[in-house]
PDB file of C-alpha atoms in Angstrom:
ATOM      1  CA  UNK A   1      16.282 -18.340  -4.840  1.00  0.00           C
ATOM      2  CA  UNK A   2      12.922 -18.009  -6.560  1.00  0.00           C
ATOM      3  CA  UNK A   3      13.286 -18.031 -10.359  1.00  0.00           C
ATOM      4  CA  UNK A   4      10.649 -15.352 -11.093  1.00  0.00           C
ATOM      5  CA  UNK A   5       8.535 -12.698  -9.373  1.00  0.00           C
ATOM      6  CA  UNK A   6       5.471 -14.961  -9.191  1.00  0.00           C
ATOM      7  CA  UNK A   7       7.035 -18.035  -7.605  1.00  0.00           C
ATOM      8  CA  UNK A   8       7.603 -17.427  -3.886  1.00  0.00           C
ATOM      9  CA  UNK A   9       4.854 -19.910  -2.916  1.00  0.00           C
ATOM     10  CA  UNK A  10       6.106 -22.934  -4.917  1.00  0.00           C
ATOM     11  CA  UNK A  11       9.739 -22.036  -4.172  1.00  0.00           C
ATOM     12  CA  UNK A  12       8.946 -22.082  -0.449  1.00  0.00           C
ATOM     13  CA  UNK A  13       7.411 -25.529  -0.890  1.00  0.00           C
ATOM     14  CA  UNK A  14      10.474 -26.695  -2.844  1.00  0.00           C
ATOM     15  CA  UNK A  15      12.706 -25.519   0.014  1.00  0.00           C
ATOM     16  CA  UNK A  16      10.644 -27.539   2.493  1.00  0.00           C
ATOM     17  CA  UNK A  17      10.620 -30.650   0.277  1.00  0.00           C
ATOM     18  CA  UNK A  18      14.311 -30.328  -0.600  1.00  0.00           C
ATOM     19  CA  UNK A  19      13.660 -30.345  -4.346  1.00  0.00           C
ATOM     20  CA  UNK A  20      14.183 -27.959  -7.248  1.00  0.00           C
ATOM     21  CA  UNK A  21      11.234 -25.627  -7.856  1.00  0.00           C
ATOM     22  CA  UNK A  22      11.297 -26.651 -11.540  1.00  0.00           C
ATOM     23  CA  UNK A  23       9.925 -30.023 -10.421  1.00  0.00           C
ATOM     24  CA  UNK A  24       6.894 -28.260  -8.945  1.00  0.00           C
ATOM     25  CA  UNK A  25       6.434 -26.142 -12.096  1.00  0.00           C
ATOM     26  CA  UNK A  26       6.470 -29.325 -14.167  1.00  0.00           C
ATOM     27  CA  UNK A  27       3.950 -30.996 -11.871  1.00  0.00           C
ATOM     28  CA  UNK A  28       1.588 -27.997 -12.027  1.00  0.00           C
ATOM     29  CA  UNK A  29       2.126 -27.394 -15.742  1.00  0.00           C
ATOM     30  CA  UNK A  30       3.098 -23.722 -15.443  1.00  0.00           C
ATOM     31  CA  UNK A  31       5.629 -21.359 -13.884  1.00  0.00           C
ATOM     32  CA  UNK A  32       3.163 -18.676 -12.794  1.00  0.00           C
ATOM     33  CA  UNK A  33       4.264 -16.172 -15.442  1.00  0.00           C
ATOM     34  CA  UNK A  34       1.238 -16.277 -17.779  1.00  0.00           C
ATOM     35  CA  UNK A  35      -0.108 -12.719 -18.059  1.00  0.00           C
ATOM     36  CA  UNK A  36      -3.777 -12.901 -17.125  1.00  0.00           C
ATOM     37  CA  UNK A  37      -4.316  -9.281 -16.067  1.00  0.00           C
ATOM     38  CA  UNK A  38      -2.526  -7.221 -18.757  1.00  0.00           C
ATOM     39  CA  UNK A  39      -3.884  -3.954 -17.348  1.00  0.00           C
ATOM     40  CA  UNK A  40      -2.072  -4.399 -14.039  1.00  0.00           C
ATOM     41  CA  UNK A  41       1.554  -3.561 -13.326  1.00  0.00           C
ATOM     42  CA  UNK A  42       4.284  -5.696 -11.776  1.00  0.00           C
ATOM     43  CA  UNK A  43       3.678  -9.132 -10.264  1.00  0.00           C
ATOM     44  CA  UNK A  44      -0.098  -8.608 -10.012  1.00  0.00           C
ATOM     45  CA  UNK A  45      -0.499  -9.151 -13.758  1.00  0.00           C
ATOM     46  CA  UNK A  46       0.754 -12.748 -13.636  1.00  0.00           C
ATOM     47  CA  UNK A  47      -1.149 -15.981 -13.025  1.00  0.00           C
ATOM     48  CA  UNK A  48       1.082 -16.723 -10.063  1.00  0.00           C
ATOM     49  CA  UNK A  49       0.116 -19.562  -7.700  1.00  0.00           C
ATOM     50  CA  UNK A  50      -2.699 -20.395  -5.320  1.00  0.00           C
ATOM     51  CA  UNK A  51      -2.781 -22.354  -2.083  1.00  0.00           C
ATOM     52  CA  UNK A  52      -4.621 -25.110  -3.993  1.00  0.00           C
ATOM     53  CA  UNK A  53      -1.479 -25.603  -6.095  1.00  0.00           C
ATOM     54  CA  UNK A  54       0.408 -26.276  -2.868  1.00  0.00           C
ATOM     55  CA  UNK A  55      -2.363 -28.586  -1.612  1.00  0.00           C
ATOM     56  CA  UNK A  56      -2.227 -30.565  -4.888  1.00  0.00           C
ATOM     57  CA  UNK A  57       1.565 -30.961  -4.786  1.00  0.00           C
ATOM     58  CA  UNK A  58       1.475 -32.006  -1.141  1.00  0.00           C
ATOM     59  CA  UNK A  59      -1.419 -34.425  -1.638  1.00  0.00           C
ATOM     60  CA  UNK A  60       0.576 -36.132  -4.398  1.00  0.00           C
ATOM     61  CA  UNK A  61       3.290 -36.734  -1.778  1.00  0.00           C
ATOM     62  CA  UNK A  62       0.986 -37.973   1.000  1.00  0.00           C
ATOM     63  CA  UNK A  63       1.290 -34.641   2.823  1.00  0.00           C
ATOM     64  CA  UNK A  64      -1.540 -32.622   4.347  1.00  0.00           C
ATOM     65  CA  UNK A  65      -1.783 -28.829   4.315  1.00  0.00           C
ATOM     66  CA  UNK A  66      -3.673 -27.062   7.085  1.00  0.00           C
ATOM     67  CA  UNK A  67      -4.227 -23.320   6.713  1.00  0.00           C
ATOM     68  CA  UNK A  68      -4.058 -21.480  10.031  1.00  0.00           C
ATOM     69  CA  UNK A  69      -5.122 -17.838  10.055  1.00  0.00           C
ATOM     70  CA  UNK A  70      -2.885 -15.501  12.024  1.00  0.00           C
ATOM     71  CA  UNK A  71      -5.852 -13.406  13.136  1.00  0.00           C
ATOM     72  CA  UNK A  72      -9.328 -14.780  13.632  1.00  0.00           C
ATOM     73  CA  UNK A  73     -11.954 -12.491  12.150  1.00  0.00           C
ATOM     74  CA  UNK A  74     -15.685 -12.507  11.617  1.00  0.00           C
ATOM     75  CA  UNK A  75     -17.372 -10.550   8.852  1.00  0.00           C
ATOM     76  CA  UNK A  76     -21.006  -9.595   8.429  1.00  0.00           C
ATOM     77  CA  UNK A  77     -21.705  -7.417   5.410  1.00  0.00           C
ATOM     78  CA  UNK A  78     -19.243  -4.537   5.500  1.00  0.00           C
ATOM     79  CA  UNK A  79     -18.454  -4.923   9.218  1.00  0.00           C
ATOM     80  CA  UNK A  80     -15.441  -6.854  10.467  1.00  0.00           C
ATOM     81  CA  UNK A  81     -14.594  -7.964  13.960  1.00  0.00           C
ATOM     82  CA  UNK A  82     -11.253  -9.294  15.040  1.00  0.00           C
ATOM     83  CA  UNK A  83     -11.668 -12.046  17.583  1.00  0.00           C
ATOM     84  CA  UNK A  84      -9.078 -11.179  20.192  1.00  0.00           C
ATOM     85  CA  UNK A  85      -7.731 -13.123  23.114  1.00  0.00           C
ATOM     86  CA  UNK A  86      -4.773 -15.457  23.072  1.00  0.00           C
ATOM     87  CA  UNK A  87      -4.322 -15.198  19.293  1.00  0.00           C
ATOM     88  CA  UNK A  88      -0.539 -14.703  19.293  1.00  0.00           C
ATOM     89  CA  UNK A  89       0.015 -17.618  21.631  1.00  0.00           C
ATOM     90  CA  UNK A  90      -2.457 -19.763  19.664  1.00  0.00           C
ATOM     91  CA  UNK A  91      -0.731 -18.988  16.365  1.00  0.00           C
ATOM     92  CA  UNK A  92       2.774 -19.422  17.753  1.00  0.00           C
ATOM     93  CA  UNK A  93       1.839 -22.868  19.090  1.00  0.00           C
ATOM     94  CA  UNK A  94       1.274 -24.021  15.510  1.00  0.00           C
ATOM     95  CA  UNK A  95       4.740 -22.790  14.500  1.00  0.00           C
ATOM     96  CA  UNK A  96       6.500 -24.841  17.175  1.00  0.00           C
ATOM     97  CA  UNK A  97       8.267 -27.936  15.861  1.00  0.00           C
ATOM     98  CA  UNK A  98       6.463 -27.855  12.494  1.00  0.00           C
ATOM     99  CA  UNK A  99       7.259 -26.967   8.906  1.00  0.00           C
ATOM    100  CA  UNK A 100       5.186 -24.991   6.465  1.00  0.00           C
ATOM    101  CA  UNK A 101       4.756 -21.790   4.526  1.00  0.00           C
ATOM    102  CA  UNK A 102       4.054 -18.381   6.032  1.00  0.00           C
ATOM    103  CA  UNK A 103       1.945 -16.137   3.784  1.00  0.00           C
ATOM    104  CA  UNK A 104       1.686 -12.415   4.258  1.00  0.00           C
ATOM    105  CA  UNK A 105       2.608  -8.928   3.158  1.00  0.00           C
ATOM    106  CA  UNK A 106       6.063  -7.406   2.882  1.00  0.00           C
ATOM    107  CA  UNK A 107       6.161  -3.703   3.780  1.00  0.00           C
ATOM    108  CA  UNK A 108       2.363  -3.788   4.133  1.00  0.00           C
ATOM    109  CA  UNK A 109       1.535  -4.142   0.446  1.00  0.00           C
ATOM    110  CA  UNK A 110       3.354  -6.872  -1.490  1.00  0.00           C
ATOM    111  CA  UNK A 111       2.143 -10.454  -1.117  1.00  0.00           C
ATOM    112  CA  UNK A 112       4.909 -12.889  -0.246  1.00  0.00           C
ATOM    113  CA  UNK A 113       5.456 -16.436   1.028  1.00  0.00           C
ATOM    114  CA  UNK A 114       8.398 -17.912   2.921  1.00  0.00           C
ATOM    115  CA  UNK A 115       9.356 -21.376   4.146  1.00  0.00           C
ATOM    116  CA  UNK A 116       9.246 -21.933   7.910  1.00  0.00           C
ATOM    117  CA  UNK A 117      11.273 -24.583   9.728  1.00  0.00           C
ATOM    118  CA  UNK A 118       9.952 -24.651  13.279  1.00  0.00           C
ATOM    119  CA  UNK A 119      12.302 -27.446  14.277  1.00  0.00           C
ATOM    120  CA  UNK A 120      15.388 -25.303  13.633  1.00  0.00           C
ATOM    121  CA  UNK A 121      13.450 -22.037  14.201  1.00  0.00           C
ATOM    122  CA  UNK A 122      14.534 -20.744  10.781  1.00  0.00           C
ATOM    123  CA  UNK A 123      12.794 -18.654   8.174  1.00  0.00           C
ATOM    124  CA  UNK A 124      13.870 -19.296   4.573  1.00  0.00           C
ATOM    125  CA  UNK A 125      12.951 -16.389   2.306  1.00  0.00           C
ATOM    126  CA  UNK A 126      13.063 -17.499  -1.361  1.00  0.00           C
ATOM    127  CA  UNK A 127      13.503 -13.891  -2.529  1.00  0.00           C
ATOM    128  CA  UNK A 128      15.651 -12.578   0.337  1.00  0.00           C
ATOM    129  CA  UNK A 129      13.441  -9.489   0.755  1.00  0.00           C
ATOM    130  CA  UNK A 130      12.739  -9.966   4.465  1.00  0.00           C
ATOM    131  CA  UNK A 131      15.790  -8.514   6.110  1.00  0.00           C
ATOM    132  CA  UNK A 132      13.830  -7.582   9.227  1.00  0.00           C
ATOM    133  CA  UNK A 133      11.035  -9.941  10.273  1.00  0.00           C
ATOM    134  CA  UNK A 134       9.051  -6.931  11.552  1.00  0.00           C
ATOM    135  CA  UNK A 135       8.549  -5.920   7.884  1.00  0.00           C
ATOM    136  CA  UNK A 136       6.552  -9.109   7.247  1.00  0.00           C
ATOM    137  CA  UNK A 137       2.869  -9.040   8.212  1.00  0.00           C
ATOM    138  CA  UNK A 138       1.861 -12.699   8.526  1.00  0.00           C
ATOM    139  CA  UNK A 139      -1.648 -13.529   7.369  1.00  0.00           C
ATOM    140  CA  UNK A 140      -1.606 -17.319   7.559  1.00  0.00           C
ATOM    141  CA  UNK A 141       0.498 -20.422   8.025  1.00  0.00           C
ATOM    142  CA  UNK A 142       0.241 -23.409   5.696  1.00  0.00           C
ATOM    143  CA  UNK A 143       1.278 -26.169   8.098  1.00  0.00           C
ATOM    144  CA  UNK A 144       2.545 -29.261   6.273  1.00  0.00           C
ATOM    145  CA  UNK A 145       2.301 -32.694   7.874  1.00  0.00           C
ATOM    146  CA  UNK A 146       2.871 -36.242   6.653  1.00  0.00           C
ATOM    147  CA  UNK A 147      -0.307 -38.304   6.399  1.00  0.00           C
ATOM    148  CA  UNK A 148       0.208 -41.722   7.926  1.00  0.00           C
ATOM    149  CA  UNK A 149      -1.781 -44.566   9.339  1.00  0.00           C
ATOM    150  CA  UNK A 150      -5.187 -43.427   8.099  1.00  0.00           C
ATOM    151  CA  UNK A 151      -7.608 -46.107   7.001  1.00  0.00           C
ATOM    152  CA  UNK A 152     -10.018 -44.128   4.808  1.00  0.00           C
ATOM    153  CA  UNK A 153     -12.488 -47.008   4.505  1.00  0.00           C
ATOM    154  CA  UNK A 154     -12.679 -47.406   8.284  1.00  0.00           C
ATOM    155  CA  UNK A 155     -13.048 -43.649   8.870  1.00  0.00           C
ATOM    156  CA  UNK A 156     -15.777 -43.253   6.223  1.00  0.00           C
ATOM    157  CA  UNK A 157     -17.751 -46.184   7.653  1.00  0.00           C
ATOM    158  CA  UNK A 158     -17.652 -44.573  11.099  1.00  0.00           C
ATOM    159  CA  UNK A 159     -18.588 -41.108   9.824  1.00  0.00           C
ATOM    160  CA  UNK A 160     -21.222 -42.062   7.242  1.00  0.00           C
TER     161      UNK A 160
END
């Protein structure tokens, strides 16, 4: 269970890695509870965590994070277009047989993150607020993969 209101993202990562979330706090140097917006109420006033925190922790473990948007959109000024088509099937293909973190909104307003185990087809909610999956509006999936067999010197010589 997540230790504070600002820690669903690192707690989800800890679930995936099979470690205590305190290890991630120690690595990042904070627990997300620094008040940086004193004028706001509830969890929004805290420092919390950013996807880059997850990228840093994963990179330190030779893991790659790929952010996959649930809905493809294009913006121009104040106009937004949702690129439709096979978006559900496209997104669901990424969830198959993979592990990662689903980011989204609970009850349409509160940001939340949960661990996804696509091998066992299980959702692990670090705060146990998602009783019904239909109450969770997914915005993106942080797919986590092991990096192996890459020869950076060889790749850079071919690209550059």
